Each structure stands twice: as C-alpha cells, then as structure tokens.
mmCIF file of C-alpha atoms in Angstrom:
data_model
loop_
_atom_site.group_PDB
_atom_site.id
_atom_site.type_symbol
_atom_site.label_atom_id
_atom_site.label_comp_id
_atom_site.label_asym_id
_atom_site.label_seq_id
_atom_site.Cartn_x
_atom_site.Cartn_y
_atom_site.Cartn_z
ATOM 1 C CA ALA A 1 -6.682 45.174 26.295
ATOM 2 C CA GLN A 2 -6.329 46.070 22.665
ATOM 3 C CA SER A 3 -5.616 43.450 20.047
ATOM 4 C CA VAL A 4 -5.769 42.846 16.341
ATOM 5 C CA ASP A 5 -6.498 39.514 14.732
ATOM 6 C CA GLN A 6 -5.803 38.497 11.184
ATOM 7 C CA PRO A 7 -7.153 34.971 11.037
ATOM 8 C CA ASP A 8 -5.696 34.024 7.666
ATOM 9 C CA ALA A 9 -1.933 33.548 7.688
ATOM 10 C CA HIS A 10 -1.898 32.869 3.940
ATOM 11 C CA VAL A 11 -4.238 33.711 1.067
ATOM 12 C CA THR A 12 -3.694 32.542 -2.491
ATOM 13 C CA LEU A 13 -5.758 33.537 -5.490
ATOM 14 C CA TYR A 14 -5.495 34.010 -9.224
ATOM 15 C CA GLU A 15 -4.902 37.327 -10.896
ATOM 16 C CA GLY A 16 -8.184 38.979 -11.780
ATOM 17 C CA ALA A 17 -10.025 37.594 -8.802
ATOM 18 C CA SER A 18 -11.322 39.715 -5.973
ATOM 19 C CA LEU A 19 -9.343 39.714 -2.774
ATOM 20 C CA GLU A 20 -10.508 40.301 0.749
ATOM 21 C CA LEU A 21 -8.169 40.103 3.712
ATOM 22 C CA ARG A 22 -9.812 39.824 7.078
ATOM 23 C CA CYS A 23 -9.045 41.852 10.180
ATOM 24 C CA SER A 24 -10.852 42.077 13.488
ATOM 25 C CA TYR A 25 -9.960 44.153 16.488
ATOM 26 C CA SER A 26 -10.640 44.577 20.155
ATOM 27 C CA TYR A 27 -10.472 48.064 21.627
ATOM 28 C CA SER A 28 -12.422 49.871 24.309
ATOM 29 C CA ALA A 29 -12.586 53.239 22.548
ATOM 30 C CA ALA A 30 -13.285 54.403 19.010
ATOM 31 C CA PRO A 31 -10.637 52.677 16.901
ATOM 32 C CA TYR A 32 -8.167 54.204 14.519
ATOM 33 C CA LEU A 33 -7.439 51.420 12.038
ATOM 34 C CA PHE A 34 -4.763 51.056 9.412
ATOM 35 C CA TRP A 35 -3.536 48.695 6.749
ATOM 36 C CA TYR A 36 0.133 48.409 5.840
ATOM 37 C CA VAL A 37 1.828 46.316 3.155
ATOM 38 C CA GLN A 38 5.289 44.801 3.298
ATOM 39 C CA TYR A 39 6.965 43.579 0.121
ATOM 40 C CA PRO A 40 9.760 41.015 0.477
ATOM 41 C CA GLY A 41 12.894 42.570 1.897
ATOM 42 C CA GLN A 42 11.249 45.957 2.331
ATOM 43 C CA SER A 43 9.755 47.984 5.114
ATOM 44 C CA LEU A 44 6.101 48.617 5.800
ATOM 45 C CA GLN A 45 4.225 50.974 3.523
ATOM 46 C CA PHE A 46 1.005 52.746 4.407
ATOM 47 C CA LEU A 47 -2.075 51.684 2.410
ATOM 48 C CA LEU A 48 -5.052 53.312 4.086
ATOM 49 C CA LYS A 49 -6.601 54.319 7.372
ATOM 50 C CA TYR A 50 -9.953 54.726 9.060
ATOM 51 C CA ILE A 51 -10.289 57.444 11.665
ATOM 52 C CA THR A 52 -13.917 58.513 11.428
ATOM 53 C CA GLY A 53 -16.592 59.196 8.841
ATOM 54 C CA ASP A 54 -17.406 56.974 5.891
ATOM 55 C CA ALA A 55 -17.123 53.297 6.667
ATOM 56 C CA VAL A 56 -15.446 52.570 3.345
ATOM 57 C CA VAL A 57 -12.040 54.133 2.971
ATOM 58 C CA LYS A 58 -9.922 54.143 -0.144
ATOM 59 C CA GLY A 59 -6.167 54.002 -0.149
ATOM 60 C CA THR A 60 -3.187 53.629 -2.373
ATOM 61 C CA LYS A 61 -2.655 50.960 -5.030
ATOM 62 C CA GLY A 62 -6.403 50.545 -5.605
ATOM 63 C CA PHE A 63 -7.170 49.125 -2.172
ATOM 64 C CA GLU A 64 -10.134 49.922 0.004
ATOM 65 C CA ALA A 65 -11.298 48.765 3.402
ATOM 66 C CA GLU A 66 -14.625 48.670 5.141
ATOM 67 C CA PHE A 67 -15.044 49.437 8.809
ATOM 68 C CA ARG A 68 -17.857 47.497 10.460
ATOM 69 C CA LYS A 69 -18.444 48.457 14.042
ATOM 70 C CA SER A 70 -21.095 45.777 14.462
ATOM 71 C CA ASN A 71 -18.567 42.972 14.199
ATOM 72 C CA SER A 72 -15.367 44.921 14.948
ATOM 73 C CA SER A 73 -13.875 44.287 11.540
ATOM 74 C CA PHE A 74 -11.804 46.228 9.052
ATOM 75 C CA ASN A 75 -11.376 44.036 5.967
ATOM 76 C CA LEU A 76 -9.134 45.008 3.093
ATOM 77 C CA LYS A 77 -10.439 44.616 -0.458
ATOM 78 C CA LYS A 78 -9.310 44.965 -4.007
ATOM 79 C CA SER A 79 -10.768 43.938 -7.327
ATOM 80 C CA PRO A 80 -9.236 42.756 -9.516
ATOM 81 C CA ALA A 81 -6.087 41.523 -7.849
ATOM 82 C CA HIS A 82 -2.784 41.795 -9.680
ATOM 83 C CA TRP A 83 0.290 39.614 -9.327
ATOM 84 C CA SER A 84 2.198 42.634 -8.028
ATOM 85 C CA ASP A 85 -0.122 42.662 -5.008
ATOM 86 C CA SER A 86 1.727 39.634 -3.681
ATOM 87 C CA ALA A 87 3.085 40.752 -0.309
ATOM 88 C CA LYS A 88 2.396 40.566 3.388
ATOM 89 C CA TYR A 89 -0.417 42.753 4.681
ATOM 90 C CA PHE A 90 -0.730 44.012 8.214
ATOM 91 C CA CYS A 91 -3.771 45.399 9.928
ATOM 92 C CA ALA A 92 -3.002 47.803 12.762
ATOM 93 C CA LEU A 93 -4.830 49.547 15.559
ATOM 94 C CA GLU A 94 -3.581 52.843 16.916
ATOM 95 C CA ASP A 95 -3.653 53.163 20.671
ATOM 96 C CA THR A 96 -5.197 56.604 20.969
ATOM 97 C CA ASN A 97 -4.960 56.611 24.744
ATOM 98 C CA THR A 98 -1.275 57.413 24.729
ATOM 99 C CA GLY A 99 -1.405 60.612 22.722
ATOM 100 C CA TYR A 100 1.228 59.232 20.410
ATOM 101 C CA GLN A 101 1.013 56.791 17.578
ATOM 102 C CA ASN A 102 1.666 53.438 19.159
ATOM 103 C CA PHE A 103 0.362 50.743 16.878
ATOM 104 C CA TYR A 104 -0.764 47.220 17.654
ATOM 105 C CA PHE A 105 -0.358 44.991 14.648
ATOM 106 C CA GLY A 106 -1.944 41.743 13.614
ATOM 107 C CA LYS A 107 0.298 38.839 12.660
ATOM 108 C CA GLY A 108 -0.147 39.635 9.001
ATOM 109 C CA THR A 109 -1.574 37.835 5.979
ATOM 110 C CA SER A 110 0.754 36.684 3.242
ATOM 111 C CA LEU A 111 -0.971 37.162 -0.087
ATOM 112 C CA THR A 112 0.077 35.286 -3.195
ATOM 113 C CA VAL A 113 -1.529 36.278 -6.478
ATOM 114 C CA ILE A 114 -0.902 33.742 -9.231
ATOM 115 C CA PRO A 115 -0.526 35.291 -12.687
ATOM 116 C CA ASP B 1 16.871 59.393 -0.803
ATOM 117 C CA PRO B 2 15.700 57.422 2.211
ATOM 118 C CA LYS B 3 13.828 59.535 4.706
ATOM 119 C CA ILE B 4 14.652 57.257 7.630
ATOM 120 C CA ILE B 5 18.108 55.752 7.763
ATOM 121 C CA GLN B 6 18.715 52.622 9.780
ATOM 122 C CA LYS B 7 22.187 51.230 10.201
ATOM 123 C CA PRO B 8 23.392 48.603 9.840
ATOM 124 C CA LYS B 9 21.041 46.750 7.545
ATOM 125 C CA TYR B 10 22.271 43.378 8.763
ATOM 126 C CA LEU B 11 23.964 42.564 12.047
ATOM 127 C CA VAL B 12 25.304 39.325 13.472
ATOM 128 C CA ALA B 13 26.135 39.291 17.164
ATOM 129 C CA VAL B 14 27.422 36.786 19.677
ATOM 130 C CA THR B 15 25.275 35.836 22.670
ATOM 131 C CA GLY B 16 26.096 38.073 25.610
ATOM 132 C CA SER B 17 27.476 40.939 23.550
ATOM 133 C CA GLU B 18 26.112 44.463 23.160
ATOM 134 C CA LYS B 19 25.050 46.245 19.997
ATOM 135 C CA ILE B 20 23.638 49.623 19.028
ATOM 136 C CA LEU B 21 21.130 50.006 16.234
ATOM 137 C CA ILE B 22 21.160 53.423 14.576
ATOM 138 C CA CYS B 23 18.133 55.395 13.406
ATOM 139 C CA GLU B 24 18.053 58.868 11.879
ATOM 140 C CA GLN B 25 15.031 60.535 10.324
ATOM 141 C CA TYR B 26 15.033 63.482 7.948
ATOM 142 C CA LEU B 27 11.319 64.144 7.837
ATOM 143 C CA GLY B 28 11.228 66.826 10.490
ATOM 144 C CA HIS B 29 9.064 64.614 12.686
ATOM 145 C CA ASN B 30 8.763 65.129 16.415
ATOM 146 C CA ALA B 31 8.111 61.562 17.437
ATOM 147 C CA MET B 32 10.170 58.429 16.861
ATOM 148 C CA TYR B 33 9.474 54.790 17.579
ATOM 149 C CA TRP B 34 11.025 51.351 17.654
ATOM 150 C CA TYR B 35 9.242 48.169 16.607
ATOM 151 C CA ARG B 36 10.407 44.566 16.507
ATOM 152 C CA GLN B 37 9.380 41.930 13.983
ATOM 153 C CA SER B 38 10.314 38.367 14.769
ATOM 154 C CA ALA B 39 9.307 35.094 13.211
ATOM 155 C CA LYS B 40 7.231 34.047 16.192
ATOM 156 C CA LYS B 41 5.326 37.213 16.989
ATOM 157 C CA PRO B 42 3.494 40.005 15.215
ATOM 158 C CA LEU B 43 5.175 43.348 14.726
ATOM 159 C CA GLU B 44 5.558 44.658 18.273
ATOM 160 C CA PHE B 45 5.680 48.207 19.492
ATOM 161 C CA MET B 46 8.698 48.782 21.759
ATOM 162 C CA PHE B 47 9.225 52.494 22.489
ATOM 163 C CA SER B 48 7.963 55.910 21.565
ATOM 164 C CA TYR B 49 9.884 59.153 21.991
ATOM 165 C CA SER B 50 8.755 62.719 21.517
ATOM 166 C CA TYR B 51 11.128 65.672 21.560
ATOM 167 C CA GLN B 52 13.795 63.288 22.823
ATOM 168 C CA LYS B 53 11.734 62.207 25.806
ATOM 169 C CA LEU B 54 10.477 58.693 26.436
ATOM 170 C CA MET B 55 6.693 58.611 26.109
ATOM 171 C CA ASP B 56 5.883 54.926 26.209
ATOM 172 C CA ASN B 57 7.843 51.751 26.874
ATOM 173 C CA GLN B 58 6.253 48.394 26.087
ATOM 174 C CA THR B 59 9.471 46.422 26.364
ATOM 175 C CA ALA B 60 9.721 44.343 29.470
ATOM 176 C CA SER B 61 13.478 43.989 29.459
ATOM 177 C CA SER B 62 15.849 46.723 30.607
ATOM 178 C CA ARG B 63 18.398 45.261 28.209
ATOM 179 C CA PHE B 64 16.784 47.448 25.563
ATOM 180 C CA GLN B 65 17.643 51.115 25.996
ATOM 181 C CA PRO B 66 16.769 53.837 23.493
ATOM 182 C CA GLN B 67 19.203 56.714 23.176
ATOM 183 C CA SER B 68 18.308 60.069 21.655
ATOM 184 C CA SER B 69 21.313 62.340 21.183
ATOM 185 C CA LYS B 70 19.486 64.627 18.749
ATOM 186 C CA LYS B 71 15.873 65.328 17.928
ATOM 187 C CA ASN B 72 16.086 63.301 14.727
ATOM 188 C CA HIS B 73 18.036 60.404 16.222
ATOM 189 C CA LEU B 74 16.761 57.441 18.168
ATOM 190 C CA ASP B 75 19.280 54.664 18.564
ATOM 191 C CA LEU B 76 18.568 51.373 20.288
ATOM 192 C CA GLN B 77 21.174 49.848 22.574
ATOM 193 C CA ILE B 78 20.752 46.153 23.325
ATOM 194 C CA THR B 79 22.918 44.569 26.005
ATOM 195 C CA ALA B 80 23.497 40.961 27.005
ATOM 196 C CA LEU B 81 22.150 39.761 23.676
ATOM 197 C CA LYS B 82 20.222 36.502 23.515
ATOM 198 C CA PRO B 83 19.298 34.340 20.526
ATOM 199 C CA ASP B 84 15.631 35.256 21.139
ATOM 200 C CA ASP B 85 16.531 38.867 20.373
ATOM 201 C CA SER B 86 17.014 37.835 16.757
ATOM 202 C CA ALA B 87 14.523 39.869 14.768
ATOM 203 C CA THR B 88 14.188 42.771 12.401
ATOM 204 C CA TYR B 89 14.043 46.053 14.263
ATOM 205 C CA PHE B 90 12.152 48.867 12.605
ATOM 206 C CA CYS B 91 12.443 52.511 13.440
ATOM 207 C CA ALA B 92 9.542 54.814 12.585
ATOM 208 C CA SER B 93 8.638 58.456 12.942
ATOM 209 C CA SER B 94 5.629 60.748 12.802
ATOM 210 C CA GLN B 95 4.375 64.146 13.715
ATOM 211 C CA GLU B 96 2.501 64.152 16.987
ATOM 212 C CA ARG B 97 -1.071 63.002 16.455
ATOM 213 C CA ASN B 98 -0.552 62.919 12.723
ATOM 214 C CA SER B 99 -0.895 59.774 10.738
ATOM 215 C CA ASP B 100 1.966 60.567 8.398
ATOM 216 C CA TYR B 101 3.808 57.636 9.878
ATOM 217 C CA THR B 102 6.935 56.364 8.138
ATOM 218 C CA PHE B 103 8.909 53.186 8.763
ATOM 219 C CA GLY B 104 12.603 52.719 8.130
ATOM 220 C CA SER B 105 13.937 49.782 6.183
ATOM 221 C CA GLY B 106 14.906 47.881 9.318
ATOM 222 C CA THR B 107 17.966 46.282 10.855
ATOM 223 C CA ARG B 108 17.977 42.510 10.719
ATOM 224 C CA LEU B 109 19.712 41.206 13.826
ATOM 225 C CA LEU B 110 20.882 37.634 14.242
ATOM 226 C CA VAL B 111 22.230 36.553 17.615
ATOM 227 C CA ILE B 112 24.276 33.349 17.575
#
C-alpha cells in the first residue's frame, strides 16, 4: 500500500538558516511526488513536483527538492529561509494506478522561521 | 477571482443532521476531487470524479455522497452527521493526467 511519512511534525529555525523538511514514501511503482504549502487559514498551494528526470527539482518561492530512490525520500530544501516561509508543508504521492490524480499526503510539517 | 469556489466557508451542524458542501470550479478542468483534513489525520483523499462520473471512492461511509449536477460542480452531501465528521473539506480539480491541480479554500465543518 502507498504511504507518505513526514517524520517531523514541527521544525523551527532562524531566518537565514538552511531548511530541509523530510519526506519518505512507500509505493510499488515509479512515484510521482509533490510538495504543497498551506499558510494559516488558506488552502494548499503547489510548490514543486517530481515526475521523472533530474533528481533535483526546483519549484516556486525558491524551494527545491531532491528525489532519492535509494532511500525512498523526497526532501524539501531552501537556503536561506525567510520568516515568510512559516507555514505547514505537505509531501504528497500521486497514485498513478488510478489514471486520475488521487494524492496521498503526509501528516505535514509545521515550519516556524524566527526573524 | 477565486478559481474554485467552496461554500460555505464555515458550517456548524447538529449531530444527526444533513448538510451539503458546495464546490464549483471555473478552470475548465475535467476532473474534480474531495479531500478531508482533520486534526487527527493527514489530508485524506475522498472521491474523484471525471466528466461527472465517479472514478474513485476512498470513503468507507455511505453517509458521504458526491453530487455532480454540472461538469464544473461537485457538491458533497453528508447525512447523519457525527462529531467525528468535523474537519475542513477541500475540493480540488485538474485536467486528466495533468498536474495542474488546484485546491479550493475549503469548508470548515463543525458538528456539535
């Protein structure tokens, strides 16, 4: 069965530091992986995706993520972090078996960037 | 202008009652979805529809019934409401097999 794990419920760091949010997945086929961000009181916004090709993908707002097949991970990175990055981040796996875009989400990581 | 309209934004319901959550998308997408976000669980996929037909249902309870009166509408009827149904319900849409996937702003439901 497919699943997504985000082991860190909360991450706190100071502005200017480098951030890395962890995500691991379990899926029997080639994964389609996504990161979404949710600001307080708002809906989810797309950040980036990995479908195939280069292991490092770049997205919006200066974020990038690295796909590592060897350890089934898709960690989100940004350097330097800015206070406006404070939000909840969700890693998601698309179930490509259905033919439609059904996503399986991790529980999310709440990021706090201290100015 | 919002591309996906969800109404109402907030909803309080009494246990045992029935409510309908509205979703309309103006993106010209063929597929629409419902997700649920509760405090205890990760964002959960519930339903997917394509051209007004049910494609996938991951919701165990028949109390949740999607209704698609038009191609760009996918409402969610919930009957016999329970306090555990309290959550934010997100509607989303996309083109088939296209990752231009957009979420609505959600309906926050509280069942008392």
